[in-house]
Coordinates of C-alpha atoms in Angstrom, one line a residue:
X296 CA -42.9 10.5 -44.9
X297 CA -40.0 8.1 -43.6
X298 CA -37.2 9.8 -42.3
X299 CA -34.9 7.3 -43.1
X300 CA -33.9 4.4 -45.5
X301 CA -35.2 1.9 -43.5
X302 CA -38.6 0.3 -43.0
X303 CA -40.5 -3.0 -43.5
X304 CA -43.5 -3.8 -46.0
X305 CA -46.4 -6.2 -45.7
X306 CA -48.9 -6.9 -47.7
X307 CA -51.9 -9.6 -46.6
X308 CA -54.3 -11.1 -49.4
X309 CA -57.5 -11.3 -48.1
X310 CA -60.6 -12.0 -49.5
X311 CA -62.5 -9.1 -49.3
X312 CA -59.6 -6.8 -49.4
X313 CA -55.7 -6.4 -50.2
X314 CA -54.3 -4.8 -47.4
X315 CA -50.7 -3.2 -47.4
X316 CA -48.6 -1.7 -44.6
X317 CA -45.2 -0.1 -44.3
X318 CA -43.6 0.2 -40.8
X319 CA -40.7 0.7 -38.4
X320 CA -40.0 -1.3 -35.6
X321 CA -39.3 1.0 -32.7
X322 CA -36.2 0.2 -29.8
X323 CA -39.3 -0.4 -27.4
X324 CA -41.0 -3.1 -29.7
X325 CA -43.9 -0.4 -31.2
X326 CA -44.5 -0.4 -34.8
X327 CA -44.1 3.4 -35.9
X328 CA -46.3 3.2 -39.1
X329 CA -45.4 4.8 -42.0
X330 CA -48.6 4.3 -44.7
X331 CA -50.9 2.1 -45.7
X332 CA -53.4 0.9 -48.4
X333 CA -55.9 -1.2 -49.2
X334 CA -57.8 -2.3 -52.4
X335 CA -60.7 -4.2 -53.0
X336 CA -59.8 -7.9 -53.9
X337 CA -63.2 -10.0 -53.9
X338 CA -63.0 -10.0 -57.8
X339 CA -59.9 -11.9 -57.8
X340 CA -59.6 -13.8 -54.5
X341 CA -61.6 -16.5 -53.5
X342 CA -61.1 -18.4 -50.4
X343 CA -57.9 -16.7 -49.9
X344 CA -56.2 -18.3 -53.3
X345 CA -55.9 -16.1 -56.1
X346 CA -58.0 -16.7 -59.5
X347 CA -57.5 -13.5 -61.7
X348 CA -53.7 -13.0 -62.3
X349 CA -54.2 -9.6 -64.2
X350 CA -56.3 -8.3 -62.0
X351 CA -54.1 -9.3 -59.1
X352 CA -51.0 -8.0 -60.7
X353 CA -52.7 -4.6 -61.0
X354 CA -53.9 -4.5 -57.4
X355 CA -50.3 -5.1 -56.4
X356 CA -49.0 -2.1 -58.8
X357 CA -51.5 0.1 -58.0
X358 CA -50.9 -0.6 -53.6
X359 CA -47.0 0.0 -54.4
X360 CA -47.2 3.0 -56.2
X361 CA -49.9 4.6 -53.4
X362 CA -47.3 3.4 -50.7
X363 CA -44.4 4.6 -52.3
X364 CA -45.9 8.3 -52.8
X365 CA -46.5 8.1 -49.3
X366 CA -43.2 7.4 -48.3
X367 CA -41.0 9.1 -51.3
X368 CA -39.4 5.9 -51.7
X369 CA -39.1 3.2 -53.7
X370 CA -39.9 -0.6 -52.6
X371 CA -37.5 -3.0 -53.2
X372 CA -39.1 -6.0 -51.7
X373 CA -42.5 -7.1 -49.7
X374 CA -43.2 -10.0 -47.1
X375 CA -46.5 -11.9 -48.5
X376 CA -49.1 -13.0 -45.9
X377 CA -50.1 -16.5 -47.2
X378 CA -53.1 -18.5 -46.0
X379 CA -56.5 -19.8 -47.7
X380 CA -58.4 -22.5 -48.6
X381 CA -56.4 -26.1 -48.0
X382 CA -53.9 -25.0 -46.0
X383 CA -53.7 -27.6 -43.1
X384 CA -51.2 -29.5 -41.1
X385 CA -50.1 -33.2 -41.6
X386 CA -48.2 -35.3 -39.3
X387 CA -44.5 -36.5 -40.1
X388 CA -41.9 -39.2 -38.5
X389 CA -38.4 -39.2 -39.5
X390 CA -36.4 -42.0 -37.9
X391 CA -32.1 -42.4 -37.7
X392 CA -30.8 -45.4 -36.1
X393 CA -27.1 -45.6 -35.4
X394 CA -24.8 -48.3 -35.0
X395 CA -23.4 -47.6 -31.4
X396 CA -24.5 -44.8 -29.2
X397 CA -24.5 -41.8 -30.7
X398 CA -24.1 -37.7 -29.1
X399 CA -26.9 -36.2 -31.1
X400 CA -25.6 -32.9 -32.5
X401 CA -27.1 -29.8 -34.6
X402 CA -26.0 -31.2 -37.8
X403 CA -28.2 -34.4 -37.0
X404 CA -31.1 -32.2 -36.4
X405 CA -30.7 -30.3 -39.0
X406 CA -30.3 -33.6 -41.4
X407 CA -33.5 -35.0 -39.9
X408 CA -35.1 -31.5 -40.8
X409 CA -34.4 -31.9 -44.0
X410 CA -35.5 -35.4 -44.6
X411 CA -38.9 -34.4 -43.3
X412 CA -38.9 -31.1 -45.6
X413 CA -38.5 -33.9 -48.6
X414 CA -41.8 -35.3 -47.8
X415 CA -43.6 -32.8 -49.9
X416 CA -44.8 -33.6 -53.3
X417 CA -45.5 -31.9 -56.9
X418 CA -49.1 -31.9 -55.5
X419 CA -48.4 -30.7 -51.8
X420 CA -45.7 -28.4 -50.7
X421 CA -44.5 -27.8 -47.0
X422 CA -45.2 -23.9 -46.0
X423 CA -43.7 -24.7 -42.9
X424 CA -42.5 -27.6 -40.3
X425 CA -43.2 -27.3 -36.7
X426 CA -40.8 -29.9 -34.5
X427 CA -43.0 -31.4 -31.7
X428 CA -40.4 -33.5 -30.2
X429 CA -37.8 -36.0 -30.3
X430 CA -38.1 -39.7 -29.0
X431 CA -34.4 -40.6 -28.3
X432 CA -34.9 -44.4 -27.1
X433 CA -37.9 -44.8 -25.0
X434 CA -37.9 -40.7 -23.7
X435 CA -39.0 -37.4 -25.5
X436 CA -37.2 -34.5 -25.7
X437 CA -37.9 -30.9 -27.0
X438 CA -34.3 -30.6 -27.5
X439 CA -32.4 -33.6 -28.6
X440 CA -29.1 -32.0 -29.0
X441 CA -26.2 -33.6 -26.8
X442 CA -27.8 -36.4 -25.7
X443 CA -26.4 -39.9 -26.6
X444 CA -28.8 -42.4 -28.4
X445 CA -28.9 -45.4 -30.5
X446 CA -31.5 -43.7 -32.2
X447 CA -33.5 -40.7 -33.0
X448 CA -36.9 -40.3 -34.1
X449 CA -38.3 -36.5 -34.7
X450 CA -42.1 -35.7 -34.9
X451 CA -42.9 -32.9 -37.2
X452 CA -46.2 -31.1 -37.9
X453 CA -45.9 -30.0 -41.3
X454 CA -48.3 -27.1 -42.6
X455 CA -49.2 -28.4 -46.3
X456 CA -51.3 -25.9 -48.9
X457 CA -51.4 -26.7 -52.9
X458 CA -48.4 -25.8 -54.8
X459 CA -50.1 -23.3 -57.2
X460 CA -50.6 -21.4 -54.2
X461 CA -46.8 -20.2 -53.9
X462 CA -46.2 -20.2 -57.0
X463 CA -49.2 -18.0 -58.3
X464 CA -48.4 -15.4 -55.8
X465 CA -44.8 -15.1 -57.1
X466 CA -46.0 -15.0 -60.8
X467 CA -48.2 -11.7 -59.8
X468 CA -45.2 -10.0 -58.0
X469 CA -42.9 -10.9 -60.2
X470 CA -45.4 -9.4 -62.9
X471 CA -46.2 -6.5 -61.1
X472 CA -41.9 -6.0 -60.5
X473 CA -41.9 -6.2 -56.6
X474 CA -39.7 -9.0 -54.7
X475 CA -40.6 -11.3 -52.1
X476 CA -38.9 -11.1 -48.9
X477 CA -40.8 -14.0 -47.4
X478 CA -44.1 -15.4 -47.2
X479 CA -45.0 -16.1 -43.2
X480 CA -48.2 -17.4 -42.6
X481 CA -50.7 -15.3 -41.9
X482 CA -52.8 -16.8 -39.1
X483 CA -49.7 -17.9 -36.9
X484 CA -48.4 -14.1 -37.2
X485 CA -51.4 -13.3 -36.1
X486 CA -51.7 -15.9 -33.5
X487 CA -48.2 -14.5 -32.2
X488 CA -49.5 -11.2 -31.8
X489 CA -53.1 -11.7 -30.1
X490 CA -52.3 -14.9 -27.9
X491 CA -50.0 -14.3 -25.0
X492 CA -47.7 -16.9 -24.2
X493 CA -49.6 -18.3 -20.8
X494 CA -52.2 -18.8 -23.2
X495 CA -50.2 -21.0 -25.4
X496 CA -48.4 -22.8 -23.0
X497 CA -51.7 -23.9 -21.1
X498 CA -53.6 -24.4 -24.5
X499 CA -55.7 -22.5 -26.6
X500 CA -57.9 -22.6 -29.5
X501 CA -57.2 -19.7 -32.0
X502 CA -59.7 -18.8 -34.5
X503 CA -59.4 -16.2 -36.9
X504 CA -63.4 -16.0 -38.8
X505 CA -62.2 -13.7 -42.3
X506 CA -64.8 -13.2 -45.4
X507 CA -65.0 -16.1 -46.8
X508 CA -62.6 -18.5 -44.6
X509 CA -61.7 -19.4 -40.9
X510 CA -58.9 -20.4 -39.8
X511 CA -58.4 -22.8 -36.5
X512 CA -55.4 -23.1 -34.6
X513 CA -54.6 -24.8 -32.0
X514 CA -51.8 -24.9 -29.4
X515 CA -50.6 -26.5 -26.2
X516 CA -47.2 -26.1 -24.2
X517 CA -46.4 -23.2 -27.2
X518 CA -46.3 -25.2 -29.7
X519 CA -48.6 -25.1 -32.7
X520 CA -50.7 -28.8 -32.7
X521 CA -53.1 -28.5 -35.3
X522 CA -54.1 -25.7 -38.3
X523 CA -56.6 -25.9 -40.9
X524 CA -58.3 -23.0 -43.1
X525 CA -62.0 -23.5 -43.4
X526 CA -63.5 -22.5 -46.5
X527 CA -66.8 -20.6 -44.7
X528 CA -66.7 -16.8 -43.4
X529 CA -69.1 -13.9 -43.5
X530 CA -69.2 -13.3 -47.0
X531 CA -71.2 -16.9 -47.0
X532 CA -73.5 -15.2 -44.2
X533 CA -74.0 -11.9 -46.9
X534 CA -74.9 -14.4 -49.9
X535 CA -77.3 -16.5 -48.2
X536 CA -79.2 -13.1 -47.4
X537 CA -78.7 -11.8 -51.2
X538 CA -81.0 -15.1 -52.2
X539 CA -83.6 -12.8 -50.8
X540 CA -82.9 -10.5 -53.5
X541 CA -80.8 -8.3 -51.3
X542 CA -77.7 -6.4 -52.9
X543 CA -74.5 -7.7 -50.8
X544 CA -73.9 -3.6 -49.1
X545 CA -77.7 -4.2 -47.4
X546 CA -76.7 -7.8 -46.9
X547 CA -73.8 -6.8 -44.5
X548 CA -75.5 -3.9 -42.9
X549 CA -78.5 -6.2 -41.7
X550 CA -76.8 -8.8 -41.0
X551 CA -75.1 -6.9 -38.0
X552 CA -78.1 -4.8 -37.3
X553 CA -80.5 -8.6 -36.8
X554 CA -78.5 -11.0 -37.2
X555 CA -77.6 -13.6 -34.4
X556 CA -76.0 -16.8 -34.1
X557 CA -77.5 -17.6 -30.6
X558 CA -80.2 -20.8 -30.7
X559 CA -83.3 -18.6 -30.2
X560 CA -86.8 -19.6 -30.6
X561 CA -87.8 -17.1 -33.5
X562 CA -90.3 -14.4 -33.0
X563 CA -93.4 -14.5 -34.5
X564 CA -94.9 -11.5 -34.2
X565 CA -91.8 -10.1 -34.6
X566 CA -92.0 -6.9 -37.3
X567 CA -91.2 -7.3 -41.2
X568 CA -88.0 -5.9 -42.0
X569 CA -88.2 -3.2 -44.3
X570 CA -85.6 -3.5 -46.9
X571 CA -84.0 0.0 -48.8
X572 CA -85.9 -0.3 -51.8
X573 CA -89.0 -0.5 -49.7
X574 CA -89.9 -4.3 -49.7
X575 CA -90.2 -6.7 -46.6
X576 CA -88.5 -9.5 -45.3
X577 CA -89.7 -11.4 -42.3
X578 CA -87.9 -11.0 -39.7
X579 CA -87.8 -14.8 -38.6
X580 CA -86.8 -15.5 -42.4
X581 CA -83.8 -13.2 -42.3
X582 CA -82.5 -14.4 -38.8
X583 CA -83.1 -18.3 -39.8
X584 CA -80.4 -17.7 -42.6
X585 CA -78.1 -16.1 -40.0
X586 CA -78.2 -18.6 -37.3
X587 CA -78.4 -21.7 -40.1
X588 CA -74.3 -20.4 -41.6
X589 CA -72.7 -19.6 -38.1
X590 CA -74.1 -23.1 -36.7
X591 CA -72.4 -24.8 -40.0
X592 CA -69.0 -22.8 -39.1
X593 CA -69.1 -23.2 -35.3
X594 CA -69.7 -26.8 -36.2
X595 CA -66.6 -27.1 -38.3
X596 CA -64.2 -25.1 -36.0
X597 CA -65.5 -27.8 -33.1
X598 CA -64.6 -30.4 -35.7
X599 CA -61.3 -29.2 -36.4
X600 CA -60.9 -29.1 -32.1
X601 CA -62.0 -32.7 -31.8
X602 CA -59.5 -33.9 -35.0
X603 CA -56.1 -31.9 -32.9
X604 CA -57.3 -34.7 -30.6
X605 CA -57.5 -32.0 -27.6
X606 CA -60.7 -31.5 -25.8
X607 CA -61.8 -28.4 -23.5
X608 CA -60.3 -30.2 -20.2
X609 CA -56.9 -29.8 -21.9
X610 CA -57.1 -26.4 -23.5
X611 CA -57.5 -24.1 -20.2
X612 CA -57.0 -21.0 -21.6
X613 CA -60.2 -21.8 -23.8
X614 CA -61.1 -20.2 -27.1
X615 CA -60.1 -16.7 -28.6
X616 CA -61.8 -15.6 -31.8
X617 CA -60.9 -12.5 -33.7
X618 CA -61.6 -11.2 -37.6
X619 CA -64.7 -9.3 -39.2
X620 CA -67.1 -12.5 -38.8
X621 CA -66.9 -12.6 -35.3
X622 CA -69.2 -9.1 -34.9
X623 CA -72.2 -11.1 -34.6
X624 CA -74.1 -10.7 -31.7
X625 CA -74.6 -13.8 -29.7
X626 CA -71.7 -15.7 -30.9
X627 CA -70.3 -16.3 -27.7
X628 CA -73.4 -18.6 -26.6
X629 CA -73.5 -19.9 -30.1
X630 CA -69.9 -21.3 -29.6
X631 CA -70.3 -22.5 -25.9
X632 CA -73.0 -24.4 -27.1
X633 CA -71.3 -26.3 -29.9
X634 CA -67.8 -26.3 -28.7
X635 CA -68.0 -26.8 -25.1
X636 CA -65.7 -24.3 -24.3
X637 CA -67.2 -21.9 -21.3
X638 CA -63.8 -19.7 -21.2
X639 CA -64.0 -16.9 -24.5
X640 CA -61.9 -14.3 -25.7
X641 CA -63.0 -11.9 -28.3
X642 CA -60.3 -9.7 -29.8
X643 CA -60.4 -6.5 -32.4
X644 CA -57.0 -5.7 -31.5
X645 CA -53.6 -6.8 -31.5
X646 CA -51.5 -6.7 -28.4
X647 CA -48.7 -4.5 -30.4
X648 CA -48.5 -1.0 -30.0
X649 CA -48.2 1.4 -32.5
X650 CA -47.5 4.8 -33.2
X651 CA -48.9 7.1 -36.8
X652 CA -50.6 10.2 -37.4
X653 CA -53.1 8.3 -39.6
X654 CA -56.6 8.9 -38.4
X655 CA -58.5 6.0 -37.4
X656 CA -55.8 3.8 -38.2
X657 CA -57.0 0.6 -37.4
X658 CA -60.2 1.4 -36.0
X659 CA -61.7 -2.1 -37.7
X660 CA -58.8 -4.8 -36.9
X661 CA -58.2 -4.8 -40.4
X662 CA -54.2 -4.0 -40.2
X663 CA -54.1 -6.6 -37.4
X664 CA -52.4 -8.9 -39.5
X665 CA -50.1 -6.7 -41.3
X666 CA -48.7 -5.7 -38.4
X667 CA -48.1 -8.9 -37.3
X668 CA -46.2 -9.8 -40.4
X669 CA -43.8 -6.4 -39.7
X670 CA -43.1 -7.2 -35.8
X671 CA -41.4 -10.7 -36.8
X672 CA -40.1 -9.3 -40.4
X673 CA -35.9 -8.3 -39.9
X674 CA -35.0 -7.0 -43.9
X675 CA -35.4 -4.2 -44.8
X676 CA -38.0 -3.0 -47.4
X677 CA -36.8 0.6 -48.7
X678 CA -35.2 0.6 -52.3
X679 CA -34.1 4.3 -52.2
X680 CA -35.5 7.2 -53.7
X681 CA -38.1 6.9 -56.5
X682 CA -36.2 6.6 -59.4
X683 CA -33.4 5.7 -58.9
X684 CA -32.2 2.4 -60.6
X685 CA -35.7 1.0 -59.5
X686 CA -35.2 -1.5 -62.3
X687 CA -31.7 -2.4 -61.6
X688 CA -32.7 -2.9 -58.0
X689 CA -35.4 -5.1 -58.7
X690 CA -33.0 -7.3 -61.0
X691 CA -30.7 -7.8 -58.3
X692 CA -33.2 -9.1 -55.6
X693 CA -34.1 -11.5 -58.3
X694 CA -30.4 -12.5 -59.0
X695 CA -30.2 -12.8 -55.3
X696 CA -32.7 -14.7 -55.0
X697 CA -32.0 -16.9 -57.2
X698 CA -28.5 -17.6 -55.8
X699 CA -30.2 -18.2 -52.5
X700 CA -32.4 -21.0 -54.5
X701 CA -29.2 -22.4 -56.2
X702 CA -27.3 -22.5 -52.6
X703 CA -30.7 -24.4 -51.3
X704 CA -30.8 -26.6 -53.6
X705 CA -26.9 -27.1 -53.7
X706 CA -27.4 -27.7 -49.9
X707 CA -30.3 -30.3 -50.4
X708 CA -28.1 -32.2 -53.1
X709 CA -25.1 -32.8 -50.5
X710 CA -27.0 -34.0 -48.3
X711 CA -29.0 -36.2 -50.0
X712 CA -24.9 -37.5 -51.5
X713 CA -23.9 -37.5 -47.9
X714 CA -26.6 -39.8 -46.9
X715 CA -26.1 -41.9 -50.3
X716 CA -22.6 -42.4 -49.0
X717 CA -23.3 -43.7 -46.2
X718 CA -25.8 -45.9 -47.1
X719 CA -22.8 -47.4 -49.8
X720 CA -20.6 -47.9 -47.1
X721 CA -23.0 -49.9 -45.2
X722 CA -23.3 -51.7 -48.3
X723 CA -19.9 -52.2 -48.5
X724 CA -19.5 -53.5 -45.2
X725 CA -22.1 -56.1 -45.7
X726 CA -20.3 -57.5 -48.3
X727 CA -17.1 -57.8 -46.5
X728 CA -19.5 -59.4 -43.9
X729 CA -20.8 -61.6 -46.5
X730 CA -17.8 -62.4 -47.6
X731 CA -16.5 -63.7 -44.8
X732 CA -19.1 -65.5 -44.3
X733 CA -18.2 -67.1 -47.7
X734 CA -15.2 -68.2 -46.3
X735 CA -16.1 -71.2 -44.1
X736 CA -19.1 -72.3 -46.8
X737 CA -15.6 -72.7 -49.2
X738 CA -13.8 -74.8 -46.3
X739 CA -16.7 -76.9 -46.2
X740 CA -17.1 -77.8 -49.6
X741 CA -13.5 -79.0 -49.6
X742 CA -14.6 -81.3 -46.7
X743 CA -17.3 -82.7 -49.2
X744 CA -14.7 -83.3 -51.4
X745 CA -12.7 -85.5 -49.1
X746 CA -15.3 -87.2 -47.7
X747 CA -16.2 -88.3 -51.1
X748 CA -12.9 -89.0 -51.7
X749 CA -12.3 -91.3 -48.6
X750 CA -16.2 -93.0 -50.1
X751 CA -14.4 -93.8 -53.4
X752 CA -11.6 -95.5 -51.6
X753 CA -13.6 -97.6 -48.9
X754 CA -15.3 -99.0 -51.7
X755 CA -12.3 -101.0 -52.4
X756 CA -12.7 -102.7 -49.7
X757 CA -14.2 -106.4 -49.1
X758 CA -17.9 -107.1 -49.3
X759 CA -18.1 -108.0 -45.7
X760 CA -16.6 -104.7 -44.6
X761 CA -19.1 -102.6 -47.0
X762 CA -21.7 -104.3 -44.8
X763 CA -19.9 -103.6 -41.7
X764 CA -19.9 -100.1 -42.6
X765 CA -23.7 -99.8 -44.0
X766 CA -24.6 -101.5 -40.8
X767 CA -22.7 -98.8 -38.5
X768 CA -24.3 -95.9 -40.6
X769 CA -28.0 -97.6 -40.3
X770 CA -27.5 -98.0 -36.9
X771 CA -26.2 -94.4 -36.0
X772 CA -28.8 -92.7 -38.1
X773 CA -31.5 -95.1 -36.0
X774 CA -29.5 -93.3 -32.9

């Protein structure tokens, strides 16, 4: 039971399984937790994106009122893990050039920020921008601000999912009556947690192998350089041994008891498998399945390695692979071979410490990255007691949010007039420009007029001096 009106929620949507946490963060950086839930989610989440709404909205009722008899308070707001199938990073360029030498200041970042943020579409949206650097002439800076320039040009890595992914979340909380705080990405809350920071600043490979995706991150001088979610993860593993005619529960169990993603030459005279309802499987049958999925998703986490354009040589702290598909014995040779990479990590844990009377708490690595999600969180979750106004309180985070969107937007909108001003008053200075330019074209046109002028009147003179004068022109235009 929380002792006081203040504590932080998080809720991750996972494939297999909603998981829910609500936490304190301690003065010494441990996360005193509070309670905690999970529900079952694979029969409306697939690849991480959700494709029952109903269903989804009950899940997210049912998780708040367990949590909320836990705590004997009501929940006025939840951070939302987000992740899944699609999400991956895109490369961005925004350029300024200015017309004299220029001290580059906050609100010039921030403009530049902005302009990148508008590169999402009605297709795509931006989860999240990650600056790389900033070219200021011919040198690259990490932080621009202060220095003079002609120009700027700022590199972002923008992390890109399907619109409807937002955007069905918030329908089902909204349904369900809970607010959302914020939606941080799962896997780089995670990342933050497991990775320390030598690890990121001499280059790493992150891989987090979930139910039915994996998701590869990579990062060098601690900064994020590539993501994408791979659509493969154990649950793949599970149905490829239910073509046997194995239910999913035997599916799991045998695939940790035989399965192996080491290159192996299969044994032969190895025993049949005898399966719960008392039929055999071959044992080289069962194994070939195994090895055959975690070669297809090594092979794609190696893919995603060789497209962040970073190779082994460069990422010296190696690779370090956490999440319920990574339990396989023999994965470790299974991913030297295909990825190169000699230097492993495997990790159940997070590096956060917490405090709880719940037994077992943990014990799997499945709250890993809920916790994650409440170590960087900073509002508080706690709507009072049950009860009271629980209604009224969810109407006014929604009218506060709202006024938060209007002030975004509002924000967006002067600045894209700002920049529409200034592109006028360029304008407006090339016409003066142009104008005078005019100017002399006018003179000269008046010169024509004379000079025809002084033609008319020369043409009054004698024959003789006509052919004077034709002869001086023929002969200076022979010159």
């Amino acid at each position: 039971m929380a002792t006081d009106d203040n504590f932080i929620v998080a809720i991750e949507l996972g494939s297999s399984k909603v998981t829910a946490l609500a936490g304190r963060k301690q003065p010494d950086g441990a996360i005193q937790v509070l309670a905690c839930a999970q529900e079952p989610s694979d029969t409306f989440i697939r690849k991480g994106r959700i494709n029952n709404v109903n269903k989804m909205t009950q899940c997210i009722t049912n998780i708040k009122e367990r949590l909320e008899k836990k705590l004997q308070k009501s929940i006025s707001r939840v951070y939302v893990g987000i992740g899944g199938m699609g999400m991956h990073t895109v490369a961005n360029t925004v350029t300024r050039c200015f017309h004299e030498k220029t001290i580059v200041s906050a609100e010039i970042v921030a403009e530049i920020a902005n302009t990148n943020h508008q590169a999402s579409s009605p297709e795509r949206e931006i989860l999240e921008a990650v600056p790389q650097e900033f070219k200021l002439g011919t040198q690259f800076q990490i932080d621009p601000v202060g220095i003079p320039t002609e120009s700027i040009e700022g590199r972002y890595l923008n992390i890109v999912a399907n619109s409807t992914v937002r955007e069905g979340i918030t329908h089902c909380f909204h349904a369900a009556g809970v607010n959302i705080a914020d939606m941080p990405i799962t896997v780089l809350r995670l990342a933050d947690s497991m990775l320390t920071e030598s690890e990121k600043r001499s280059g790493c490979v992150f891989v987090d192998m979930g139910a039915e995706t994996t998701s590869v991150a990579v990062f060098k001088n601690n900064l994020l350089r590539h993501l994408a979610v791979i659509p493969l993860g154990g649950a793949n593993i599970n149905r490829d041994i239910a073509s046997l005619q194995i239910d999913d529960k035997e599916a799991e169990r045998l695939k940790l008891k035989y399965g192996s993603a080491a290159y192996a030459d299969p044994d032969e005279d190895a025993a049949p498998i005898q399966l719960e309802d008392g039929r055999q499987v071959k044992y080289e049958e069962l194994c070939g399945l195994i090895e055959a999925r975690m070669e297809e998703i090594i092979l794609n986490i190696s893919n995603q390695i060789t497209l962040s354009k970073y190779d082994p040589s460069q990422l010296i702290a190696g690779i370090i692979v956490t999440g319920g598909a990574a339990q396989i014995k023999d994965i470790d040779k299974a991913i030297e071979e295909l990825t190169g990479f000699t230097k492993k990590r495997f990790l159940n844990k997070s590096r956060l410490q917490t405090r709880t009377g719940i037994n077992d708490f943990n014990r799997d690595g499945s709250y890993n990255a809920a916790l994650a999600i409440i170590d960087e969180a900073n509002l508080n979750c706690c709507g009072g007691d049950i009860g009271d106004n629980t209604n009224d309180i969810f109407q006014a985070e929604e009218k506060r949010r709202q006024e938060e969107e209007k002030i975004r937007l509002a924000a967006e909108q002067a600045a894209e007039q700002a920049k529409n001003n200034e592109n006028n008053s360029q304008n407006t200075d090339s016409e003066e420009e142009e104008e005078e330019i005019k100017k002399p074209k006018k003179k000269s046109g008046f010169r024509k007029f004379l000079n025809k002028f002084m033609d008319l009147a020369q043409n009054m003179v004698s024959e003789e001096d006509n052919l004077t004068s034709n002869n001086k022109k023929e002969t200076e235009k022979g010159e």
